[in-house]
Coordinates of C-alpha atoms in Angstrom, one line a residue:
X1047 CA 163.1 105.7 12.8
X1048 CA 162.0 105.1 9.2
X1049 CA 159.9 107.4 7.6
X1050 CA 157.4 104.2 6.7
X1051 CA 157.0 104.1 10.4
X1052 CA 156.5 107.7 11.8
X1053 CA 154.0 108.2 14.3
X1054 CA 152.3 111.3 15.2
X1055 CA 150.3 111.6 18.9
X1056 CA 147.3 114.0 18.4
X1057 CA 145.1 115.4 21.2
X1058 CA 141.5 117.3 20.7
X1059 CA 140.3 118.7 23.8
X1060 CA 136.8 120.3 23.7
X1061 CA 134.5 122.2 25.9
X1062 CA 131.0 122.9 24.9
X1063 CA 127.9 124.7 26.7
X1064 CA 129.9 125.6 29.4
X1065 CA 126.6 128.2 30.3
X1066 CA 128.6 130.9 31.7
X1067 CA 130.3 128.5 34.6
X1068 CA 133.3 129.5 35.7
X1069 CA 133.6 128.7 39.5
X1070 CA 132.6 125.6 40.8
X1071 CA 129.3 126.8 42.8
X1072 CA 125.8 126.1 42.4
X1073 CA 124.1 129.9 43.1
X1074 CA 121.0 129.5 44.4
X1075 CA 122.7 128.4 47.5
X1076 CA 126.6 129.1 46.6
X1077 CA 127.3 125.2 48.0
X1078 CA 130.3 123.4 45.8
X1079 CA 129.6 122.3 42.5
X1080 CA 131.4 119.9 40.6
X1081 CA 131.1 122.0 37.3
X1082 CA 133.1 125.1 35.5
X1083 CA 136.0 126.2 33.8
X1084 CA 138.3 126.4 36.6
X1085 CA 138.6 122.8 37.3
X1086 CA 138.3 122.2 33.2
X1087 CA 141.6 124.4 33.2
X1088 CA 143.4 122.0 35.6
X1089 CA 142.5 119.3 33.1
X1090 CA 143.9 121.1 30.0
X1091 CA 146.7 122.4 31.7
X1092 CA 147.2 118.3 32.9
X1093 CA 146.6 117.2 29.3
X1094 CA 149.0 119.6 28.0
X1095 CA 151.7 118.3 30.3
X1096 CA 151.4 114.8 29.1
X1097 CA 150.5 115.6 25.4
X1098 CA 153.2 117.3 22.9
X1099 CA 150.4 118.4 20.4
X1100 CA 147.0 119.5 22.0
X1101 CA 144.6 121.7 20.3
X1102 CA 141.9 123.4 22.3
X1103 CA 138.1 124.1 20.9
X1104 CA 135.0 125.5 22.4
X1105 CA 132.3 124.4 20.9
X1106 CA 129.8 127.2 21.6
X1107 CA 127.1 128.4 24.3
X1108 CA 130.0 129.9 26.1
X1109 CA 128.8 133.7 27.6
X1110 CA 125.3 133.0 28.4
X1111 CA 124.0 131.0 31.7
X1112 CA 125.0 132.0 35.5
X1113 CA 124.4 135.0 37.5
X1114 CA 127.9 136.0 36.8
X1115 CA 127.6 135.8 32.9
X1116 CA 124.0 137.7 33.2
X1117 CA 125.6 140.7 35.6
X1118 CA 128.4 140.9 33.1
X1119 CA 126.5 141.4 29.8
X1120 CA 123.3 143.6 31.8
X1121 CA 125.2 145.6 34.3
X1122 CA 128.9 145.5 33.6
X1123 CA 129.8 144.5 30.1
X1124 CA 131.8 147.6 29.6
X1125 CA 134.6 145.0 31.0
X1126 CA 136.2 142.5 29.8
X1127 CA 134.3 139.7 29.5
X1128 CA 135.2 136.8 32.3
X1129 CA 134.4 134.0 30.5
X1130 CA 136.6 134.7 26.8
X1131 CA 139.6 136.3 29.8
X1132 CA 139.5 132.4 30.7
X1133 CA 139.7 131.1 27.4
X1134 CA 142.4 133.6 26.4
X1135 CA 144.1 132.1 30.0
X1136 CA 144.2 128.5 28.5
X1137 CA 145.0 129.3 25.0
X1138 CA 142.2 127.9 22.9
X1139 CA 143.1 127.5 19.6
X1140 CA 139.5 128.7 18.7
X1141 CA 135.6 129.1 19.6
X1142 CA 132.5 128.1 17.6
X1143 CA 129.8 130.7 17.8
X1144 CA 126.7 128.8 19.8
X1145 CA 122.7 129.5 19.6
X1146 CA 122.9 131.8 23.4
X1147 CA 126.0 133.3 21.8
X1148 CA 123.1 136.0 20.3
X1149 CA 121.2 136.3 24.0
X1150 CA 122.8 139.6 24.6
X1151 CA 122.9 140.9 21.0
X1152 CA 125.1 141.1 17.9
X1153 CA 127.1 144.6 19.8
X1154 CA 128.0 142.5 23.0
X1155 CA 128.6 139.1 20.7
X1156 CA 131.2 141.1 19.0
X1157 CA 133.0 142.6 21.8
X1158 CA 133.5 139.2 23.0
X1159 CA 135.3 138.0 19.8
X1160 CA 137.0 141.2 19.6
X1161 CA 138.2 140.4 23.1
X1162 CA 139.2 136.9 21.9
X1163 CA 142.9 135.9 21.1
X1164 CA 141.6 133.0 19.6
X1165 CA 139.1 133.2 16.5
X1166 CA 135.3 132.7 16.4
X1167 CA 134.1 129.9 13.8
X1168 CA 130.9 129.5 12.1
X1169 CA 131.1 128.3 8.5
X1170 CA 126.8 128.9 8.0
X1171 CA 126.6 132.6 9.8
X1172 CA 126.5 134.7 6.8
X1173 CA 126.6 138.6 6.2
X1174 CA 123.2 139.0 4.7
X1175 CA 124.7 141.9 2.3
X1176 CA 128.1 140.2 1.3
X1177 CA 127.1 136.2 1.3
X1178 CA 130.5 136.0 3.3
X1179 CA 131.2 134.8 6.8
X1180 CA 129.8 136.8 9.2
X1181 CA 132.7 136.6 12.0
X1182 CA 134.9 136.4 9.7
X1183 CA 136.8 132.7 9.6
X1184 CA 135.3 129.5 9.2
X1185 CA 137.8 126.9 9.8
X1186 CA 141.3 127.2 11.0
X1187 CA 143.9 125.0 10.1
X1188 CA 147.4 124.2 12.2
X1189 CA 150.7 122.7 11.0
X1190 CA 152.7 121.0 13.6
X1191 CA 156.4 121.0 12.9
X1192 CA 157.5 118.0 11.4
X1193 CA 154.0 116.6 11.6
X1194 CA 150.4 116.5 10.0
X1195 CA 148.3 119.8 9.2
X1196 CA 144.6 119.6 11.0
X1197 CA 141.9 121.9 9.9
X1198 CA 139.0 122.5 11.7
X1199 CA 135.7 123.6 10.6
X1200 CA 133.1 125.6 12.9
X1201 CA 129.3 125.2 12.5
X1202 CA 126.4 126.7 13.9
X1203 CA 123.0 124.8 13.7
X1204 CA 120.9 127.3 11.3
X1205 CA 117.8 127.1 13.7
X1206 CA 118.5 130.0 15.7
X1207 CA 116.1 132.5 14.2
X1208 CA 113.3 130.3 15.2
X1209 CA 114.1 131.1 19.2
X1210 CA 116.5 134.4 18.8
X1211 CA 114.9 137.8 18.8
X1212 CA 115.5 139.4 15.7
X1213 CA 116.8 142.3 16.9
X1214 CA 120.0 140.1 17.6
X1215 CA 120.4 138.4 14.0
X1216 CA 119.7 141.3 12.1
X1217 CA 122.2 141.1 8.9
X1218 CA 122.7 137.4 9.2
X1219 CA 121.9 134.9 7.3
X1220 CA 121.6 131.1 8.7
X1221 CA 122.5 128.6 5.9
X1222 CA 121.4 125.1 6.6
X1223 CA 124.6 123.7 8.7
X1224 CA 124.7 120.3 6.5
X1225 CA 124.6 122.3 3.4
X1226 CA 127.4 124.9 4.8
X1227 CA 129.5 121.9 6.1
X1228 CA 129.2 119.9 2.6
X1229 CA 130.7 123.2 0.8
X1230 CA 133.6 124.1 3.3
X1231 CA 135.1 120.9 3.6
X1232 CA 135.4 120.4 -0.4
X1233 CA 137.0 124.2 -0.5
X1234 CA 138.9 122.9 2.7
X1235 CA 140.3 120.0 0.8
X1236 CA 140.8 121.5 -2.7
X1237 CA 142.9 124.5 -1.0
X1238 CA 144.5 123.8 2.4
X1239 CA 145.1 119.4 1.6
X1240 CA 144.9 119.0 5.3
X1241 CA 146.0 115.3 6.6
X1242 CA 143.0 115.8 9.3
X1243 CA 139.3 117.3 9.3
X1244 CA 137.2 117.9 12.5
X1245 CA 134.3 119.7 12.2
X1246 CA 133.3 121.3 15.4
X1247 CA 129.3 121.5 15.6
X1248 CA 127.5 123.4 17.8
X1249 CA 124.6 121.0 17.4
X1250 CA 123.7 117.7 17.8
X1251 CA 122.3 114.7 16.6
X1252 CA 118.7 114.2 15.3
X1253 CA 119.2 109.9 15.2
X1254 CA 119.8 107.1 17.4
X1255 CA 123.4 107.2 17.6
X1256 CA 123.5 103.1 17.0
X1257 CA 119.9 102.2 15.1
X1258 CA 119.9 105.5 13.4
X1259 CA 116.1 105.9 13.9
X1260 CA 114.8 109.6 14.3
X1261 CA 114.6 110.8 18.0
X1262 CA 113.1 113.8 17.5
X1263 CA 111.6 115.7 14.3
X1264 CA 113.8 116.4 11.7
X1265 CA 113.6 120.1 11.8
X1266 CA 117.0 120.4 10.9
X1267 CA 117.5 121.9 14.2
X1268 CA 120.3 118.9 15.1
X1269 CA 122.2 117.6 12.3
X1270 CA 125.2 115.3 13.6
X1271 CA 123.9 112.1 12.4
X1272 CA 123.4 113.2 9.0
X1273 CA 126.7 115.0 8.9
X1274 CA 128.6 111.4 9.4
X1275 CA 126.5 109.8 6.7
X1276 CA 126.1 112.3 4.4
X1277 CA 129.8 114.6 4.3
X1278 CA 132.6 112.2 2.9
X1279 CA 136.1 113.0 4.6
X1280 CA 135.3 114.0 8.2
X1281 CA 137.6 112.4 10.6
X1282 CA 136.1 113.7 14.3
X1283 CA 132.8 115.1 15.0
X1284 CA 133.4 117.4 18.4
X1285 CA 129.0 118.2 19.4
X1286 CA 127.1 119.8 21.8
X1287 CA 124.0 122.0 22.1
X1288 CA 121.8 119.0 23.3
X1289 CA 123.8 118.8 26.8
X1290 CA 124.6 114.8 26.2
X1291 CA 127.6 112.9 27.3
X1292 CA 128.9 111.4 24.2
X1293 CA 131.7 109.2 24.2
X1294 CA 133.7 106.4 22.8
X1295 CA 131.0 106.5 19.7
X1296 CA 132.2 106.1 16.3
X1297 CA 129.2 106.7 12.8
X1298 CA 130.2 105.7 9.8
X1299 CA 134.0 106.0 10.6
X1300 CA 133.6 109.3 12.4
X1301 CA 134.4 109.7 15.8
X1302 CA 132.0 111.5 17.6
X1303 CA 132.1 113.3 21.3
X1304 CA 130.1 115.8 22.9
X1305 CA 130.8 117.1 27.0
X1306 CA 127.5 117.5 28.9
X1307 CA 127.3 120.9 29.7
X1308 CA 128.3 123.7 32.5
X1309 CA 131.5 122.4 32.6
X1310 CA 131.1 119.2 34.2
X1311 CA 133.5 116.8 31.8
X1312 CA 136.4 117.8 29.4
X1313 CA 135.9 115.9 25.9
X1314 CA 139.4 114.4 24.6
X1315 CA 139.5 113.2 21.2
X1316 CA 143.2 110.6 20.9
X1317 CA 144.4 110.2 16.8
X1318 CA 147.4 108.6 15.9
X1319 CA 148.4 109.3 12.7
X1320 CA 151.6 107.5 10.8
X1321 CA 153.4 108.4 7.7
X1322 CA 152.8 105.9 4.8
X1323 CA 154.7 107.0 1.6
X1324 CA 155.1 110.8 2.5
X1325 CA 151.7 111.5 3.7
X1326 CA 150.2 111.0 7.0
X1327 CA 147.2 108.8 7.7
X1328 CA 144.9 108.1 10.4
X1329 CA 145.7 105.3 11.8
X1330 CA 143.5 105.0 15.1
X1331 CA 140.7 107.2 16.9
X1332 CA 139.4 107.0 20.0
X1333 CA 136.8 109.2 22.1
X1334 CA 136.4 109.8 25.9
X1335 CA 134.9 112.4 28.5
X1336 CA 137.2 113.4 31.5
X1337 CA 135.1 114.3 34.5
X1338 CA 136.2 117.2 37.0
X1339 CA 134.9 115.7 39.9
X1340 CA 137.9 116.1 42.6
X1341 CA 139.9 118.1 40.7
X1342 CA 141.3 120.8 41.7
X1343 CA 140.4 124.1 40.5
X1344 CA 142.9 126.5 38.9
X1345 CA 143.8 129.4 40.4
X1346 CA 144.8 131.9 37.4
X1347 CA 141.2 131.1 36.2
X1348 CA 140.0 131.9 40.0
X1349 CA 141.9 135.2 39.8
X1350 CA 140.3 136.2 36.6
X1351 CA 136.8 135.6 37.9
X1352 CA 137.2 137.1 41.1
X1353 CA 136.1 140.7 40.1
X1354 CA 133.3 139.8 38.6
X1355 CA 132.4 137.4 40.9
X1356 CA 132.3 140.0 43.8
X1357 CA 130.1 142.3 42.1
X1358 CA 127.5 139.3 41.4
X1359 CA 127.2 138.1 44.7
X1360 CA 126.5 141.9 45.7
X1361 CA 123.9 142.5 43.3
X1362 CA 122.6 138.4 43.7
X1363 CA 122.3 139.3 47.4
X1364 CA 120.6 142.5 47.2
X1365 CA 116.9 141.9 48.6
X1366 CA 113.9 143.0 46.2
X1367 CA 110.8 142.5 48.0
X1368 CA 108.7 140.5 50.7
X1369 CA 106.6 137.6 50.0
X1370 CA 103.2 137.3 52.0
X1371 CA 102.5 133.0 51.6
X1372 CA 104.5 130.1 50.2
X1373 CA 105.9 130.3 46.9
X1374 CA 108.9 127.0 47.7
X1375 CA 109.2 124.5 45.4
X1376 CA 109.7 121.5 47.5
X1377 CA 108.3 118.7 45.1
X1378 CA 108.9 119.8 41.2
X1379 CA 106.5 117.1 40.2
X1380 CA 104.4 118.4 42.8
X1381 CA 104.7 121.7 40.7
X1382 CA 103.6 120.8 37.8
X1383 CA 100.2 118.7 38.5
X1384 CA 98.4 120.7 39.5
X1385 CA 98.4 125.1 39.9
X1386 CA 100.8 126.6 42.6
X1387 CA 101.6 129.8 43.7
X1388 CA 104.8 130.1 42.5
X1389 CA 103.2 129.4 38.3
X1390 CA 100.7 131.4 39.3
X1391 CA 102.6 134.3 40.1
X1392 CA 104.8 134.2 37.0
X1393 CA 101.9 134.1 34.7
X1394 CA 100.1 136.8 36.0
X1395 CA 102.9 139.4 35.7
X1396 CA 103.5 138.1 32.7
X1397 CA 100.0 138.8 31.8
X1398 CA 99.6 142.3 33.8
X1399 CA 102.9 143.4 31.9
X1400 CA 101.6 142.3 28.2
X1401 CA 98.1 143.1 28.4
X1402 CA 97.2 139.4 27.1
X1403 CA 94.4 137.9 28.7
X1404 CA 96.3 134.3 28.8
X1405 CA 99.5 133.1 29.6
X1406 CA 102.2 130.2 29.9
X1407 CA 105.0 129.7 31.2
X1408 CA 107.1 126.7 32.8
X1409 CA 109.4 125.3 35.4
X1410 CA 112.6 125.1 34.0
X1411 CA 114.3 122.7 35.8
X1412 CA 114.4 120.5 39.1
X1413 CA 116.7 122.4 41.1
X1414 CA 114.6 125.3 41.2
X1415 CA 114.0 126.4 44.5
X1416 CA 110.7 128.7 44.2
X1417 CA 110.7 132.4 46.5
X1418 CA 111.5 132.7 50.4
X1419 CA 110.1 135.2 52.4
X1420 CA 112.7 138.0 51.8
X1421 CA 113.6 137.6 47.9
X1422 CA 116.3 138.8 46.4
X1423 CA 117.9 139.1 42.9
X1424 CA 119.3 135.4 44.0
X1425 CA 116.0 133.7 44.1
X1426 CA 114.8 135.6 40.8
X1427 CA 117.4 134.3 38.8
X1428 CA 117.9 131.0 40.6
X1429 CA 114.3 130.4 39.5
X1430 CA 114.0 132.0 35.8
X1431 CA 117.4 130.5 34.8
X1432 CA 117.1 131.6 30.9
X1433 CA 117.3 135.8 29.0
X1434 CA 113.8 135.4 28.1
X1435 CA 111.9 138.1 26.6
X1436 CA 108.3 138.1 26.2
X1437 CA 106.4 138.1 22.8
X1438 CA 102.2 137.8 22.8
X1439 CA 101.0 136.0 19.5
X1440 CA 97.8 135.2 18.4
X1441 CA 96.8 131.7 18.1
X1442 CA 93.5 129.7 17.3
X1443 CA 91.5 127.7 19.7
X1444 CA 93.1 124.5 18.3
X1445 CA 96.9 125.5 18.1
X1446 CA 96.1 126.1 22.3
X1447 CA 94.4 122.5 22.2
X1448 CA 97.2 121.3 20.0
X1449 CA 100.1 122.9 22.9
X1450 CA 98.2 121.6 25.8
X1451 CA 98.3 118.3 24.1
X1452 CA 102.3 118.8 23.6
X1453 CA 102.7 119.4 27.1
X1454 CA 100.5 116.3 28.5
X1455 CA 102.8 114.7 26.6
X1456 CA 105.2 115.1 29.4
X1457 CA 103.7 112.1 31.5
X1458 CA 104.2 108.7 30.9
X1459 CA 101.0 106.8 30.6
X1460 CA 100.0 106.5 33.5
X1461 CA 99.8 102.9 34.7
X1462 CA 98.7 102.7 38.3
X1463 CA 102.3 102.7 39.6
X1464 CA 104.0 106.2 40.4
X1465 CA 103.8 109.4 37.9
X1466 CA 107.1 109.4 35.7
X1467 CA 108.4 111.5 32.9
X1468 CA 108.1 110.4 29.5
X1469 CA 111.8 109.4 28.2
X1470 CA 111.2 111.9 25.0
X1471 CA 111.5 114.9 28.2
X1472 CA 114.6 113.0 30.0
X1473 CA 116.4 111.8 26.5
X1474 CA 118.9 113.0 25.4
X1475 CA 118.8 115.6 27.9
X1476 CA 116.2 116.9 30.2
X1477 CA 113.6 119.0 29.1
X1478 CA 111.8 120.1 32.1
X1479 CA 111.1 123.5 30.2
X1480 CA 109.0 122.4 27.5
X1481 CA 106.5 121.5 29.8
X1482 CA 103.9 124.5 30.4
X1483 CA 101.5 125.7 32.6
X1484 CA 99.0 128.2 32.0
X1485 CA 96.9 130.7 33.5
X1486 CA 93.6 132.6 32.2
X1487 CA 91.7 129.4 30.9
X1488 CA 91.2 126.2 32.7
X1489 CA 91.8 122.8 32.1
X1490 CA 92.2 119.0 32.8
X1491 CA 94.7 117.0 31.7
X1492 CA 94.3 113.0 32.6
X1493 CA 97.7 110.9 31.8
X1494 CA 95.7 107.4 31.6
X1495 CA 94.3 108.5 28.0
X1496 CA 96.9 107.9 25.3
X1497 CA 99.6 110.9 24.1
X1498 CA 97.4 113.2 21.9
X1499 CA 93.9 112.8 23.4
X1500 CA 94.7 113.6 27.3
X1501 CA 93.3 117.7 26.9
X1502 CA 89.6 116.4 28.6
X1503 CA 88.9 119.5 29.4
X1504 CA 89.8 123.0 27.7
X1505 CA 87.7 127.0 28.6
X1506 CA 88.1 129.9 28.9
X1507 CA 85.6 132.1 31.3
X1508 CA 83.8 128.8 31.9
X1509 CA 83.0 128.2 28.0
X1510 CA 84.8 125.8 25.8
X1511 CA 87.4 127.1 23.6
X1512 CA 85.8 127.6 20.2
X1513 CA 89.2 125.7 17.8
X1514 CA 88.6 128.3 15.4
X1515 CA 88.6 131.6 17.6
X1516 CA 91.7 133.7 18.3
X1517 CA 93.7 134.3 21.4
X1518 CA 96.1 136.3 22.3
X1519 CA 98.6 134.8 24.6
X1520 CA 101.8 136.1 26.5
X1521 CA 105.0 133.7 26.2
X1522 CA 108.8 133.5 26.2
X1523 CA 109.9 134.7 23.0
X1524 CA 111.6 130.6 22.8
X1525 CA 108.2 129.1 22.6
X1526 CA 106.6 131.9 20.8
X1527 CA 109.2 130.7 18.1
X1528 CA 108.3 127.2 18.0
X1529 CA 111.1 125.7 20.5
X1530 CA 110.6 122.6 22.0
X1531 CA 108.7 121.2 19.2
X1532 CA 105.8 123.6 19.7
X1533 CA 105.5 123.9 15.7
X1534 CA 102.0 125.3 16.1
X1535 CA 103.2 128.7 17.0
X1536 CA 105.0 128.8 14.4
X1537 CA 104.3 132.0 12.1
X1538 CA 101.7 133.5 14.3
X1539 CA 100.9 137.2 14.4
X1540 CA 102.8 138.7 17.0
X1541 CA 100.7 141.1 18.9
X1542 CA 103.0 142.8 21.2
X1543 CA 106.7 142.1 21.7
X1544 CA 108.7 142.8 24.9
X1545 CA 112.6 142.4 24.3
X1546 CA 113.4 143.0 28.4
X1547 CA 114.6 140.0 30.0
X1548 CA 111.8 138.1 32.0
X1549 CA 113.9 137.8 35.2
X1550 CA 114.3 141.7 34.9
X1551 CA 110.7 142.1 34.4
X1552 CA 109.9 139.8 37.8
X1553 CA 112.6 142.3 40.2
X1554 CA 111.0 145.2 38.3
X1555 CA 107.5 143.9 39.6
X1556 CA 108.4 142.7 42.9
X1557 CA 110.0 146.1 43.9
X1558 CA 107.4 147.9 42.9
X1559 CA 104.9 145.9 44.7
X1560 CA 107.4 145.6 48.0
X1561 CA 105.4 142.8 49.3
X1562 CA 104.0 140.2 46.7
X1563 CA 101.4 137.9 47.9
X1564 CA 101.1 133.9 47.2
X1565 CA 97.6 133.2 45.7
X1566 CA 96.2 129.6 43.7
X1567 CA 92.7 130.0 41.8
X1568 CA 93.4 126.2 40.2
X1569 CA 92.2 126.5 37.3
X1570 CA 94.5 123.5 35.9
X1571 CA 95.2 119.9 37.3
X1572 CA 96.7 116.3 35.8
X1573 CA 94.5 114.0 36.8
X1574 CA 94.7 109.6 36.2
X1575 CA 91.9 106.9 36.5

């Protein structure tokens, strides 16, 4: 063959939020789940067979997420850990360093890429003393043999001090991703000339991925869209943080994926490339997810997990405490019109354990299965899903208005037909958790008025909230940071932080109590004409 008419096959393969998921199990219940890194093994291993030149990337939110990952990094983390043992397995070629990459702290972070045989990318996580990359390497770059050189350039979205606790960044310095990006791929293409760039983001994308219309304020939180328009020379665009499933999408020339989360689909980037006057060129792209469902799961990844695995099912299984009452979620919408136990209860250890007078907190997602009878650590953690720690800040009557209002927003309009979610809680990815509930004031909420005007009722100890007193209020130390667009808690005084996880703080309370009782004072409701 001519050298006008080389060709060159390239594969990306990319996981991203994989949450911890290794086995394919759902652990409230341990019933199959069609998720984790042992069936995502059988499809690299499968792409690898049928693809000469295959490079590997993780695109972040790897350590953090399942009962196993949280036993590891509380109770065992003195061991290897089971999720960077699997990657090591599979021989990524490297791993971007994700938002719940800090959960644990900087100490267990770092054992983990120490652990790595791969390196940790993130061209914006900066050594506050030295201005230099905090983990060390922010893009690698690969030669094949006879074929093109790829580089490939790690970023972290910058808004991670806004949920993290400091404790966790301290020494780092978040540089605005776009701006980070922008610099590294001009030193990337002055000095290593590579014939292909992919930037691997763990973020996502702030626009509409076809009108280009904002879907969500620019905080700078998500910067994909802006990355394609804005960063000349960027072949592929591997996302994630957001938990969409992204495929065959191309902006501005860029080719653009991103893999759910947990697991549930490999993303597979195709480029052919051919050589035109000694250089190589991209000649096609092409974007696609590859699901797990039916496949098989790998049994080296198995055997690595199976350790771990044994001494989490021990410790999940382990009962904590009786329950006097009902505390199941059986209807999550249900849940969260009106008060129920299960809320209840949250908020007022939450509020016993901080001192603060109010308190909010949420349902994180629809698969929550609310408290048996007998609990055990299984129910805690099947139920508070997330490392939370608690932080109480002090807010004005108005800022409480102004979060009520944020939450209401929740609810469609109501129309006479059944209650629904808005789309801005469902799209791109469900957002179950940034609707709150709250205990220690009451109030009405009625979903016929328009977004922004449904708070119709608002006190506290029977009196209306005065919108320029102050309140102290318990929260997870997420919202207490502004996450989920909650921008007016933004800044606030904190009061009183607690850096234990919340789930801890629930077993802590519930074995000390030995029986826990179900109660509902109702001093909230959603309400339609």
């Amino acid at each position: 063959m001519s050298e006008s008419k080389a060709v060159f096959a390239l594969t990306l393969l990319e996981t991203s939020d994989v949450h911890g998921n290794i086995l394919p199990i759902h652990y409230a219940n341990n019933k199959p789940s069609e998720v984790g890194l042992a069936k995502i093994a059988t499809l690299i291993r499968r792409e690898r067979e049928q693809n000469e030149h295959v490079i590997v990337i993780d695109n972040g939110d790897l350590v953090q997420g399942t009962p196993l990952a949280y036993h590891h990094a509380r109770l065992d983390s003195e061991s290897p850990n089971p999720m960077v043992a699997c990657l090591n397995e599979l021989g990524y070629d490297a791993a971007v360093i994700g938002n719940h990459e800090f959960n644990y702290g900087k100490d267990f972070l770092q054992k983990a890429v120490k652990e790595s045989n791969f390196p940790w990318l993130s061209a914006g996580l900066l050594n506050a003393g030295s201005g230099e990359p905090f983990f060390g390497k922010p893009y690698i770059v690969k030669t094949f043999p006879d074929g093109p050189k790829v580089a490939v350039i790690g970023l972290t979205t910058h808004y991670i001090p806004h949920w993290e606790n400091p404790d966790h960044i301290q020494g780092l310095v978040f540089e605005d991703a776009l701006a980070a990006v922008k610099r590294w791929i001009q030193y990337v293409r002055d000095n290593e000339r590579p014939d292909v760039i992919v930037v691997s983001y763990h973020g996502g994308f702030e626009r509409d991925l076809t009108t280009g219309e904002p879907t969500e304020p620019l905080t700078g939180e998500n910067q994909g869209y802006a990355i394609c328009k804005e960063v000349p020379g960027v072949d592929v665009l591997l996302t994630g943080h957001q938990h969409r499933s992204i495929e065959g999408v191309r902006i501005d020339g860029v080719t653009v994926v991103q893999p759910g989360v947990a697991g549930a689909t490999l993303g597979k980037v195709r480029i052919k490339l051919e050589k035109r006057d000694g250089a190589w060129v991209v000649a096609e792209k092409s974007s696609e997810l590859i699901p797990v469902e039916g496949v098989q799961a790998d049994q080296a990844i198995l055997d690595i997990a199976k350790e771990h695995e044994a001494k989490a099912q021990v410790w999940l299984d382990q009962p904590i405490g009786k329950l006097k009452g009902d505390m199941l979620v059986r209807d999550p919408m249900a849940t969260r019109l009106k008060d129920n136990p299960l809320i209840e209860f949250i908020n007022k250890v939450q509020m016993e354990i901080s001192g603060a007078p109010i308190s909010n907190t949420a349902l994180f997602d629809n698969i929550s299965p609310g408290f048996p009878p007998d609990i055990t650590m299984r129910d805690i953690v099947s139920n508070y899903i997330y490392p939370n720690t608690l932080q109480v800040i002090r807010i004005s009557g108005q800022d409480m208005k102004d979060a009520l209002e944020r939450s209401a927003s929740y609810f469609k309009q109501y129309d006479g037909g059944p209650i629904e979610v808005s789309p801005d809680f469902t799209t791109p990815k469900p957002q179950h958790y940034n609707y709150d509930m709250w205990e220690g004031i009451e109030y009405t909420i009625n979903i016929s008025r328009p977004v922004g005007e449904r708070v119709v009722e608002l006190t506290v100890n029977g009196k209306p909230i005065d919108p320029s007193a102050e309140y102290d209020v318990v929260m997870n130390n997420y919202r207490a940071g502004g996450g989920g667009n909650y921008l007016m808690f933004q800044g606030k005084p904190v009061v009183r932080d607690i850096p234990t996880d919340v789930a801890e703080l629930l077993a802590t309370y519930i074995m000390e109590k030995g029986t826990i009782e179900a109660t509902c004072n109702n001093n909230w409701k959603v309400i339609h004409d």
